């Protein structure tokens, strides 16, 4: 056992305990400033999922300045996140106090909030593999695995596009007993090189549960075409003790080492949205412990109004990440779901923020890609704002695409200063968008100038 592991086991172990909607009053006792917004949050959290960890309560939210605090906006649902008509309907029915009427209004508001964006429920499930519920195969080389025990997070971001999972309105779960089906699917698809274990957050799972899916990959002979195991997680900043405390964390890191010894690349895709997340000593210790296994941490996050919509914040974040040995990887555009009206940043502003931030960091931080939209056809980056045949235009590019031959090729749409998502963009006159309303690409696109 390595020294760091011994040291970790000798420290007192704090078990994760979620703070949920039922503990809102307790939270107001702990932080009296919160009492002022308590009833508002109680109402809004009927629609949006709510969960905090002790780490975000104690390290990230600044309770003495809630109105201006980015983490308050990130983590605590308020009525401002709803459109006027939804706010009024919810207030009225809550005043009445009839639980069945409240739940009917709540359900109708939720269904208006596009709970399943980018066809994630239907488009990405492997064809003819109905028993593989909880597996998505969107791009040839990568499959996503959603273990059933990993469909929550240590805390919930209010803008999250997976919010429908947290309120039980989704069956995007992969039961552990189905692991054998998953392995045989991988065996049939030698084009797959990467397995992305995601959620929710797979790091909410006990290591023993994760091992049921991943331990076989610790043998280099097992499915040797799988080169990379990626984990999509926000635990590093929402519950870093997952990697620093207790035997379970040591077992997790030992599994990373075994995977790496078997020749797999372990990529820890850390969701980090704000430089404040990089400050706590526990976070820094967790980063070191993961890196010591040989795993590489890459960072990614969406651009969110009221949270991180500033070029300076992004530049600071990327600089600090490079300093900690974390590779800046993606800036995303917030998806068209949930309270998107509240959080969205217009694409033109997103491009300017990215451009300014990236021009203020060294080459080592320019590994970051974006701003990028994960939409039906693939991941689309905004590469620039230009003029095409006298028309102001967005210059776009598929970073990833269902049609691999379209990856990396630029295309153009009319500039629209209000557009905040791909569907809102219009082709330049005479050109046709290359996908249909189901997000499937039609033909090689006349939008592509080099064809
Ligand atoms: S941590 Fe990720 S999956 Fe979990 S609520 Fe936040 S954005 Fe969603």
GROMACS .gro file of C-alpha atoms and ligand atoms in nm:
model
  459
    1UNK     CA    1   0.000   0.000   0.000
    2UNK     CA    2   0.131   0.345  -0.090
    3UNK     CA    3   0.202   0.600   0.185
    4UNK     CA    4  -0.076   0.831   0.067
    5UNK     CA    5  -0.324   0.546   0.103
    6UNK     CA    6  -0.210   0.462   0.458
    7UNK     CA    7  -0.232   0.827   0.549
    8UNK     CA    8  -0.583   0.846   0.408
    9UNK     CA    9  -0.703   0.546   0.607
   10UNK     CA   10  -0.571   0.684   0.933
   11UNK     CA   11  -0.779   1.004   0.903
   12UNK     CA   12  -1.134   1.022   1.040
   13UNK     CA   13  -1.377   0.924   0.765
   14UNK     CA   14  -1.672   1.155   0.685
   15UNK     CA   15  -1.951   0.967   0.517
   16UNK     CA   16  -2.137   1.146   0.241
   17UNK     CA   17  -2.481   1.263   0.347
   18UNK     CA   18  -2.702   1.441   0.091
   19UNK     CA   19  -2.887   1.760   0.188
   20UNK     CA   20  -3.221   1.732   0.012
   21UNK     CA   21  -3.545   1.928  -0.007
   22UNK     CA   22  -3.644   1.782   0.330
   23UNK     CA   23  -3.347   1.956   0.493
   24UNK     CA   24  -3.414   2.308   0.357
   25UNK     CA   25  -3.535   2.432   0.696
   26UNK     CA   26  -3.228   2.278   0.863
   27UNK     CA   27  -3.012   2.460   0.611
   28UNK     CA   28  -3.181   2.788   0.702
   29UNK     CA   29  -3.103   2.717   1.071
   30UNK     CA   30  -2.738   2.659   0.981
   31UNK     CA   31  -2.720   2.966   0.756
   32UNK     CA   32  -2.980   3.223   0.871
   33UNK     CA   33  -2.927   3.434   0.555
   34UNK     CA   34  -3.092   3.151   0.364
   35UNK     CA   35  -3.423   3.204   0.557
   36UNK     CA   36  -3.498   3.503   0.335
   37UNK     CA   37  -3.532   3.286   0.025
   38UNK     CA   38  -3.645   2.967   0.195
   39UNK     CA   39  -4.011   2.970   0.085
   40UNK     CA   40  -3.912   3.063  -0.272
   41UNK     CA   41  -3.667   2.771  -0.286
   42UNK     CA   42  -3.920   2.534  -0.128
   43UNK     CA   43  -4.161   2.613  -0.411
   44UNK     CA   44  -3.907   2.602  -0.697
   45UNK     CA   45  -3.760   2.274  -0.573
   46UNK     CA   46  -4.095   2.108  -0.634
   47UNK     CA   47  -4.011   2.140  -1.006
   48UNK     CA   48  -3.632   2.115  -1.010
   49UNK     CA   49  -3.430   1.851  -0.827
   50UNK     CA   50  -3.238   1.974  -0.524
   51UNK     CA   51  -2.939   1.821  -0.350
   52UNK     CA   52  -2.628   1.961  -0.186
   53UNK     CA   53  -2.321   1.803  -0.029
   54UNK     CA   54  -2.152   1.926   0.290
   55UNK     CA   55  -1.853   2.021   0.075
   56UNK     CA   56  -2.048   2.264  -0.143
   57UNK     CA   57  -2.230   2.404   0.160
   58UNK     CA   58  -1.906   2.464   0.351
   59UNK     CA   59  -1.662   2.548   0.070
   60UNK     CA   60  -1.840   2.681  -0.238
   61UNK     CA   61  -2.154   2.876  -0.147
   62UNK     CA   62  -2.091   3.219   0.011
   63UNK     CA   63  -2.392   3.246   0.241
   64UNK     CA   64  -2.337   3.612   0.329
   65UNK     CA   65  -2.395   3.728  -0.030
   66UNK     CA   66  -2.651   3.489  -0.176
   67UNK     CA   67  -2.788   3.726  -0.435
   68UNK     CA   68  -2.451   3.768  -0.604
   69UNK     CA   69  -2.311   3.427  -0.527
   70UNK     CA   70  -2.248   3.216  -0.841
   71UNK     CA   71  -2.279   2.889  -0.649
   72UNK     CA   72  -2.615   2.989  -0.508
   73UNK     CA   73  -2.731   3.033  -0.868
   74UNK     CA   74  -2.567   2.709  -0.970
   75UNK     CA   75  -2.702   2.487  -0.694
   76UNK     CA   76  -3.021   2.626  -0.548
   77UNK     CA   77  -3.341   2.642  -0.755
   78UNK     CA   78  -3.545   2.961  -0.728
   79UNK     CA   79  -3.870   3.076  -0.882
   80UNK     CA   80  -3.675   3.313  -1.108
   81UNK     CA   81  -3.574   3.006  -1.306
   82UNK     CA   82  -3.934   2.962  -1.424
   83UNK     CA   83  -4.114   3.161  -1.690
   84UNK     CA   84  -4.378   3.404  -1.564
   85UNK     CA   85  -4.674   3.180  -1.658
   86UNK     CA   86  -4.519   2.881  -1.480
   87UNK     CA   87  -4.434   3.089  -1.175
   88UNK     CA   88  -4.789   3.215  -1.146
   89UNK     CA   89  -4.943   2.870  -1.189
   90UNK     CA   90  -4.711   2.718  -0.930
   91UNK     CA   91  -4.762   2.996  -0.676
   92UNK     CA   92  -5.137   2.975  -0.708
   93UNK     CA   93  -5.157   2.601  -0.669
   94UNK     CA   94  -4.908   2.601  -0.377
   95UNK     CA   95  -5.122   2.859  -0.197
   96UNK     CA   96  -5.419   2.625  -0.235
   97UNK     CA   97  -5.218   2.348  -0.070
   98UNK     CA   98  -5.386   2.056  -0.251
   99UNK     CA   99  -5.099   1.810  -0.309
  100UNK     CA  100  -5.259   1.631  -0.601
  101UNK     CA  101  -5.323   1.962  -0.784
  102UNK     CA  102  -4.967   2.075  -0.704
  103UNK     CA  103  -4.823   1.760  -0.847
  104UNK     CA  104  -5.030   1.790  -1.163
  105UNK     CA  105  -4.909   2.151  -1.219
  106UNK     CA  106  -4.551   2.050  -1.138
  107UNK     CA  107  -4.568   1.767  -1.394
  108UNK     CA  108  -4.711   1.993  -1.660
  109UNK     CA  109  -4.437   2.254  -1.602
  110UNK     CA  110  -4.171   1.986  -1.618
  111UNK     CA  111  -4.302   1.851  -1.947
  112UNK     CA  112  -4.284   2.205  -2.093
  113UNK     CA  113  -3.915   2.219  -2.007
  114UNK     CA  114  -3.792   1.979  -2.277
  115UNK     CA  115  -3.686   1.705  -2.032
  116UNK     CA  116  -3.514   1.489  -2.297
  117UNK     CA  117  -3.300   1.717  -2.516
  118UNK     CA  118  -3.103   1.609  -2.825
  119UNK     CA  119  -3.307   1.287  -2.855
  120UNK     CA  120  -3.102   1.127  -2.580
  121UNK     CA  121  -3.380   0.882  -2.496
  122UNK     CA  122  -3.423   0.747  -2.846
  123UNK     CA  123  -3.148   0.840  -3.089
  124UNK     CA  124  -2.853   0.694  -2.908
  125UNK     CA  125  -2.975   0.357  -2.788
  126UNK     CA  126  -2.805   0.078  -2.984
  127UNK     CA  127  -3.042  -0.048  -3.255
  128UNK     CA  128  -3.188  -0.393  -3.196
  129UNK     CA  129  -3.036  -0.408  -2.847
  130UNK     CA  130  -3.340  -0.333  -2.632
  131UNK     CA  131  -3.190  -0.512  -2.332
  132UNK     CA  132  -2.911  -0.252  -2.336
  133UNK     CA  133  -3.117   0.017  -2.171
  134UNK     CA  134  -2.865   0.251  -2.012
  135UNK     CA  135  -2.611   0.223  -2.292
  136UNK     CA  136  -2.576   0.489  -2.560
  137UNK     CA  137  -2.375   0.448  -2.876
  138UNK     CA  138  -2.381   0.784  -3.050
  139UNK     CA  139  -2.039   0.793  -3.214
  140UNK     CA  140  -1.869   0.488  -3.363
  141UNK     CA  141  -1.570   0.484  -3.126
  142UNK     CA  142  -1.739   0.566  -2.796
  143UNK     CA  143  -2.013   0.406  -2.587
  144UNK     CA  144  -2.168   0.567  -2.283
  145UNK     CA  145  -2.259   0.351  -1.987
  146UNK     CA  146  -2.514   0.472  -1.731
  147UNK     CA  147  -2.488   0.234  -1.434
  148UNK     CA  148  -2.821   0.226  -1.248
  149UNK     CA  149  -2.655   0.297  -0.914
  150UNK     CA  150  -2.483   0.606  -1.055
  151UNK     CA  151  -2.787   0.810  -1.157
  152UNK     CA  152  -2.759   1.074  -0.888
  153UNK     CA  153  -2.488   1.329  -0.804
  154UNK     CA  154  -2.337   1.455  -0.479
  155UNK     CA  155  -2.508   1.789  -0.553
  156UNK     CA  156  -2.736   1.895  -0.838
  157UNK     CA  157  -2.662   2.180  -1.077
  158UNK     CA  158  -2.980   2.371  -1.149
  159UNK     CA  159  -2.910   2.392  -1.524
  160UNK     CA  160  -2.843   2.021  -1.562
  161UNK     CA  161  -2.967   1.858  -1.883
  162UNK     CA  162  -3.001   1.531  -1.693
  163UNK     CA  163  -3.247   1.673  -1.445
  164UNK     CA  164  -3.522   1.442  -1.574
  165UNK     CA  165  -3.326   1.146  -1.441
  166UNK     CA  166  -3.316   1.290  -1.092
  167UNK     CA  167  -3.694   1.331  -1.075
  168UNK     CA  168  -3.746   0.973  -1.197
  169UNK     CA  169  -3.872   1.076  -1.543
  170UNK     CA  170  -3.629   0.860  -1.730
  171UNK     CA  171  -3.532   0.502  -1.755
  172UNK     CA  172  -3.180   0.572  -1.864
  173UNK     CA  173  -3.031   0.317  -1.630
  174UNK     CA  174  -2.815   0.019  -1.675
  175UNK     CA  175  -2.863  -0.256  -1.419
  176UNK     CA  176  -2.548  -0.423  -1.299
  177UNK     CA  177  -2.692  -0.769  -1.376
  178UNK     CA  178  -2.683  -0.664  -1.742
  179UNK     CA  179  -2.306  -0.618  -1.747
  180UNK     CA  180  -2.269  -0.939  -1.947
  181UNK     CA  181  -2.490  -0.798  -2.226
  182UNK     CA  182  -2.274  -0.489  -2.231
  183UNK     CA  183  -1.954  -0.691  -2.261
  184UNK     CA  184  -2.097  -0.898  -2.545
  185UNK     CA  185  -2.207  -0.576  -2.722
  186UNK     CA  186  -1.851  -0.446  -2.696
  187UNK     CA  187  -1.721  -0.776  -2.827
  188UNK     CA  188  -1.939  -0.742  -3.139
  189UNK     CA  189  -1.822  -0.383  -3.199
  190UNK     CA  190  -1.450  -0.371  -3.245
  191UNK     CA  191  -1.476  -0.012  -3.369
  192UNK     CA  192  -1.543   0.094  -3.008
  193UNK     CA  193  -1.226   0.212  -2.836
  194UNK     CA  194  -1.366   0.422  -2.551
  195UNK     CA  195  -1.609   0.342  -2.271
  196UNK     CA  196  -1.744   0.650  -2.095
  197UNK     CA  197  -1.892   0.569  -1.756
  198UNK     CA  198  -2.134   0.846  -1.674
  199UNK     CA  199  -2.455   0.926  -1.487
  200UNK     CA  200  -2.560   1.134  -1.290
  201UNK     CA  201  -2.219   1.077  -1.145
  202UNK     CA  202  -2.065   0.729  -1.138
  203UNK     CA  203  -1.852   0.839  -0.842
  204UNK     CA  204  -2.159   0.825  -0.617
  205UNK     CA  205  -2.126   0.446  -0.652
  206UNK     CA  206  -1.935   0.233  -0.407
  207UNK     CA  207  -1.613   0.103  -0.559
  208UNK     CA  208  -1.734  -0.256  -0.532
  209UNK     CA  209  -2.029  -0.169  -0.755
  210UNK     CA  210  -1.806   0.005  -1.012
  211UNK     CA  211  -1.580  -0.300  -1.013
  212UNK     CA  212  -1.868  -0.515  -1.139
  213UNK     CA  213  -1.852  -0.322  -1.466
  214UNK     CA  214  -1.483  -0.241  -1.481
  215UNK     CA  215  -1.279  -0.508  -1.308
  216UNK     CA  216  -1.271  -0.731  -1.620
  217UNK     CA  217  -1.086  -0.450  -1.804
  218UNK     CA  218  -0.802  -0.487  -1.551
  219UNK     CA  219  -0.705  -0.795  -1.754
  220UNK     CA  220  -0.525  -0.682  -2.070
  221UNK     CA  221  -0.662  -0.983  -2.263
  222UNK     CA  222  -1.023  -0.878  -2.202
  223UNK     CA  223  -1.171  -0.684  -2.498
  224UNK     CA  224  -0.829  -0.547  -2.598
  225UNK     CA  225  -0.983  -0.300  -2.849
  226UNK     CA  226  -1.108  -0.093  -2.552
  227UNK     CA  227  -0.821   0.152  -2.506
  228UNK     CA  228  -0.976   0.409  -2.280
  229UNK     CA  229  -1.202   0.410  -1.977
  230UNK     CA  230  -1.341   0.756  -1.916
  231UNK     CA  231  -1.533   0.871  -1.610
  232UNK     CA  232  -1.763   1.173  -1.637
  233UNK     CA  233  -1.783   1.313  -1.285
  234UNK     CA  234  -1.829   1.624  -1.075
  235UNK     CA  235  -1.726   1.452  -0.753
  236UNK     CA  236  -1.383   1.619  -0.755
  237UNK     CA  237  -1.540   1.952  -0.672
  238UNK     CA  238  -1.873   1.846  -0.517
  239UNK     CA  239  -1.741   1.567  -0.289
  240UNK     CA  240  -1.361   1.544  -0.319
  241UNK     CA  241  -1.348   1.322  -0.009
  242UNK     CA  242  -1.460   1.045  -0.247
  243UNK     CA  243  -1.091   1.026  -0.343
  244UNK     CA  244  -0.920   1.112  -0.016
  245UNK     CA  245  -1.100   0.933   0.265
  246UNK     CA  246  -1.167   0.577   0.365
  247UNK     CA  247  -1.090   0.237   0.228
  248UNK     CA  248  -1.340   0.275  -0.057
  249UNK     CA  249  -1.138   0.562  -0.204
  250UNK     CA  250  -0.819   0.356  -0.185
  251UNK     CA  251  -0.991   0.067  -0.361
  252UNK     CA  252  -1.110   0.304  -0.634
  253UNK     CA  253  -0.760   0.439  -0.695
  254UNK     CA  254  -0.616   0.088  -0.685
  255UNK     CA  255  -0.863  -0.008  -0.960
  256UNK     CA  256  -0.744   0.290  -1.169
  257UNK     CA  257  -0.387   0.158  -1.128
  258UNK     CA  258  -0.488  -0.192  -1.234
  259UNK     CA  259  -0.671  -0.058  -1.540
  260UNK     CA  260  -0.364   0.142  -1.637
  261UNK     CA  261  -0.132  -0.154  -1.577
  262UNK     CA  262  -0.354  -0.351  -1.816
  263UNK     CA  263  -0.276  -0.094  -2.085
  264UNK     CA  264  -0.595   0.114  -2.063
  265UNK     CA  265  -0.589   0.491  -2.053
  266UNK     CA  266  -0.796   0.617  -1.758
  267UNK     CA  267  -0.941   0.959  -1.837
  268UNK     CA  268  -1.109   1.141  -1.553
  269UNK     CA  269  -1.342   1.396  -1.717
  270UNK     CA  270  -1.388   1.641  -1.432
  271UNK     CA  271  -1.678   1.882  -1.448
  272UNK     CA  272  -1.524   2.207  -1.318
  273UNK     CA  273  -1.706   2.532  -1.397
  274UNK     CA  274  -1.551   2.803  -1.182
  275UNK     CA  275  -1.205   2.883  -1.042
  276UNK     CA  276  -1.342   2.879  -0.685
  277UNK     CA  277  -1.391   2.503  -0.723
  278UNK     CA  278  -1.014   2.462  -0.747
  279UNK     CA  279  -0.928   2.618  -0.413
  280UNK     CA  280  -1.005   2.374  -0.132
  281UNK     CA  281  -0.716   2.169   0.012
  282UNK     CA  282  -0.931   1.854  -0.011
  283UNK     CA  283  -0.984   1.916  -0.381
  284UNK     CA  284  -0.609   1.959  -0.437
  285UNK     CA  285  -0.534   1.644  -0.242
  286UNK     CA  286  -0.794   1.450  -0.444
  287UNK     CA  287  -0.637   1.572  -0.769
  288UNK     CA  288  -0.292   1.454  -0.659
  289UNK     CA  289  -0.418   1.114  -0.550
  290UNK     CA  290  -0.593   1.055  -0.883
  291UNK     CA  291  -0.292   1.175  -1.081
  292UNK     CA  292  -0.057   0.948  -0.885
  293UNK     CA  293  -0.244   0.647  -1.028
  294UNK     CA  294  -0.143   0.756  -1.381
  295UNK     CA  295  -0.496   0.872  -1.471
  296UNK     CA  296  -0.525   1.201  -1.660
  297UNK     CA  297  -0.775   1.461  -1.540
  298UNK     CA  298  -0.939   1.675  -1.808
  299UNK     CA  299  -1.180   1.956  -1.727
  300UNK     CA  300  -1.505   2.053  -1.894
  301UNK     CA  301  -1.808   2.265  -1.813
  302UNK     CA  302  -2.086   2.465  -1.971
  303UNK     CA  303  -2.098   2.842  -1.995
  304UNK     CA  304  -2.379   2.953  -1.765
  305UNK     CA  305  -2.527   3.301  -1.723
  306UNK     CA  306  -2.493   3.421  -1.365
  307UNK     CA  307  -2.234   3.155  -1.288
  308UNK     CA  308  -1.932   3.172  -1.515
  309UNK     CA  309  -2.022   3.404  -1.807
  310UNK     CA  310  -1.697   3.597  -1.796
  311UNK     CA  311  -1.381   3.556  -2.003
  312UNK     CA  312  -1.167   3.643  -1.702
  313UNK     CA  313  -1.318   3.360  -1.491
  314UNK     CA  314  -1.254   3.104  -1.765
  315UNK     CA  315  -0.898   3.223  -1.818
  316UNK     CA  316  -0.832   3.205  -1.441
  317UNK     CA  317  -0.984   2.857  -1.429
  318UNK     CA  318  -0.774   2.722  -1.717
  319UNK     CA  319  -0.455   2.875  -1.577
  320UNK     CA  320  -0.511   2.719  -1.235
  321UNK     CA  321  -0.599   2.387  -1.393
  322UNK     CA  322  -0.278   2.377  -1.594
  323UNK     CA  323  -0.092   2.461  -1.274
  324UNK     CA  324  -0.251   2.155  -1.109
  325UNK     CA  325  -0.175   1.931  -1.406
  326UNK     CA  326  -0.539   1.923  -1.523
  327UNK     CA  327  -0.592   1.945  -1.900
  328UNK     CA  328  -0.856   2.205  -2.007
  329UNK     CA  329  -1.080   2.015  -2.247
  330UNK     CA  330  -1.424   2.166  -2.323
  331UNK     CA  331  -1.634   2.478  -2.287
  332UNK     CA  332  -1.994   2.375  -2.360
  333UNK     CA  333  -2.307   2.570  -2.440
  334UNK     CA  334  -2.587   2.495  -2.190
  335UNK     CA  335  -2.839   2.257  -2.341
  336UNK     CA  336  -3.192   2.347  -2.447
  337UNK     CA  337  -3.365   2.200  -2.145
  338UNK     CA  338  -3.492   2.288  -1.799
  339UNK     CA  339  -3.439   2.652  -1.706
  340UNK     CA  340  -3.244   2.727  -2.024
  341UNK     CA  341  -3.415   3.068  -2.049
  342UNK     CA  342  -3.253   3.161  -1.720
  343UNK     CA  343  -2.905   3.026  -1.783
  344UNK     CA  344  -2.854   3.066  -2.153
  345UNK     CA  345  -2.576   3.271  -2.304
  346UNK     CA  346  -2.632   3.371  -2.671
  347UNK     CA  347  -2.395   3.191  -2.907
  348UNK     CA  348  -2.237   3.517  -3.024
  349UNK     CA  349  -2.156   3.615  -2.662
  350UNK     CA  350  -2.030   3.263  -2.591
  351UNK     CA  351  -1.791   3.289  -2.884
  352UNK     CA  352  -1.661   3.628  -2.765
  353UNK     CA  353  -1.609   3.497  -2.409
  354UNK     CA  354  -1.424   3.190  -2.535
  355UNK     CA  355  -1.215   3.395  -2.775
  356UNK     CA  356  -1.112   3.648  -2.513
  357UNK     CA  357  -1.042   3.382  -2.250
  358UNK     CA  358  -0.835   3.162  -2.480
  359UNK     CA  359  -0.633   3.455  -2.606
  360UNK     CA  360  -0.530   3.533  -2.248
  361UNK     CA  361  -0.379   3.197  -2.156
  362UNK     CA  362  -0.066   3.018  -2.266
  363UNK     CA  363  -0.056   2.748  -2.530
  364UNK     CA  364  -0.075   2.480  -2.260
  365UNK     CA  365  -0.429   2.589  -2.173
  366UNK     CA  366  -0.535   2.616  -2.538
  367UNK     CA  367  -0.612   2.248  -2.538
  368UNK     CA  368  -0.967   2.358  -2.460
  369UNK     CA  369  -1.231   2.320  -2.732
  370UNK     CA  370  -1.544   2.521  -2.766
  371UNK     CA  371  -1.778   2.680  -2.729
  372UNK     CA  372  -1.947   2.356  -2.826
  373UNK     CA  373  -2.309   2.237  -2.848
  374UNK     CA  374  -2.389   1.870  -2.793
  375UNK     CA  375  -2.691   1.846  -3.020
  376UNK     CA  376  -2.868   1.578  -3.223
  377UNK     CA  377  -2.618   1.541  -3.510
  378UNK     CA  378  -2.307   1.574  -3.292
  379UNK     CA  379  -2.086   1.822  -3.115
  380UNK     CA  380  -2.078   2.153  -3.300
  381UNK     CA  381  -1.815   2.415  -3.219
  382UNK     CA  382  -1.853   2.784  -3.294
  383UNK     CA  383  -1.526   2.866  -3.465
  384UNK     CA  384  -1.592   3.224  -3.557
  385UNK     CA  385  -1.815   3.504  -3.675
  386UNK     CA  386  -1.743   3.608  -4.032
  387UNK     CA  387  -1.896   3.725  -4.357
  388UNK     CA  388  -1.990   3.478  -4.631
  389UNK     CA  389  -2.101   3.621  -4.968
  390UNK     CA  390  -2.182   3.951  -4.797
  391UNK     CA  391  -2.388   3.786  -4.518
  392UNK     CA  392  -2.277   3.791  -4.154
  393UNK     CA  393  -2.237   3.429  -4.054
  394UNK     CA  394  -2.138   3.188  -3.781
  395UNK     CA  395  -1.851   2.959  -3.878
  396UNK     CA  396  -1.929   2.619  -3.729
  397UNK     CA  397  -1.753   2.284  -3.723
  398UNK     CA  398  -1.843   1.932  -3.617
  399UNK     CA  399  -1.601   1.828  -3.344
  400UNK     CA  400  -1.788   1.501  -3.331
  401UNK     CA  401  -2.061   1.375  -3.564
  402UNK     CA  402  -2.284   1.076  -3.630
  403UNK     CA  403  -2.142   1.094  -3.984
  404UNK     CA  404  -1.767   1.063  -3.922
  405UNK     CA  405  -1.674   1.212  -4.260
  406UNK     CA  406  -1.826   1.543  -4.154
  407UNK     CA  407  -1.598   1.577  -3.851
  408UNK     CA  408  -1.363   1.873  -3.874
  409UNK     CA  409  -1.530   2.035  -4.175
  410UNK     CA  410  -1.646   2.395  -4.146
  411UNK     CA  411  -1.999   2.504  -4.235
  412UNK     CA  412  -2.193   2.826  -4.201
  413UNK     CA  413  -2.523   2.962  -4.079
  414UNK     CA  414  -2.665   3.312  -4.071
  415UNK     CA  415  -2.548   3.515  -3.774
  416UNK     CA  416  -2.818   3.566  -3.513
  417UNK     CA  417  -2.727   3.766  -3.204
  418UNK     CA  418  -3.015   3.611  -3.005
  419UNK     CA  419  -2.967   3.245  -3.100
  420UNK     CA  420  -2.856   3.031  -2.810
  421UNK     CA  421  -2.887   2.682  -2.957
  422UNK     CA  422  -2.818   2.502  -3.280
  423UNK     CA  423  -3.188   2.458  -3.374
  424UNK     CA  424  -3.231   2.835  -3.381
  425UNK     CA  425  -2.973   2.885  -3.653
  426UNK     CA  426  -3.073   2.931  -4.015
  427UNK     CA  427  -2.875   2.819  -4.316
  428UNK     CA  428  -2.731   3.076  -4.547
  429UNK     CA  429  -2.975   3.129  -4.839
  430UNK     CA  430  -2.966   2.853  -5.095
  431UNK     CA  431  -2.819   2.603  -4.853
  432UNK     CA  432  -3.000   2.324  -4.671
  433UNK     CA  433  -2.922   2.204  -4.321
  434UNK     CA  434  -2.773   1.856  -4.334
  435UNK     CA  435  -3.006   1.689  -4.079
  436UNK     CA  436  -3.373   1.621  -4.038
  437UNK     CA  437  -3.594   1.706  -3.741
  438UNK     CA  438  -3.496   1.380  -3.568
  439UNK     CA  439  -3.134   1.482  -3.562
  440UNK     CA  440  -3.030   1.233  -3.831
  441UNK     CA  441  -2.806   1.361  -4.102
  442UNK     CA  442  -2.966   1.352  -4.442
  443UNK     CA  443  -2.713   1.380  -4.723
  444UNK     CA  444  -2.364   1.507  -4.769
  445UNK     CA  445  -2.439   1.866  -4.709
  446UNK     CA  446  -2.439   2.148  -4.958
  447UNK     CA  447  -2.353   2.352  -4.649
  448UNK     CA  448  -2.006   2.208  -4.664
  449UNK     CA  449  -1.803   2.442  -4.876
  450UNK     CA  450  -1.526   2.200  -4.955
  451UNK     CA  451  -1.749   1.942  -5.123
  452LIG     S1  452  -2.294   1.713  -1.160
  452LIG    FE1  453  -2.330   1.690  -1.380
  452LIG     S2  454  -2.488   1.532  -1.398
  452LIG    FE2  455  -2.485   1.605  -1.184
  452LIG     S3  456  -2.636   1.769  -1.173
  452LIG    FE3  457  -2.442   1.868  -1.218
  452LIG     S4  458  -2.432   1.880  -1.442
  452LIG    FE4  459  -2.590   1.731  -1.388
   0.00000   0.00000   0.00000
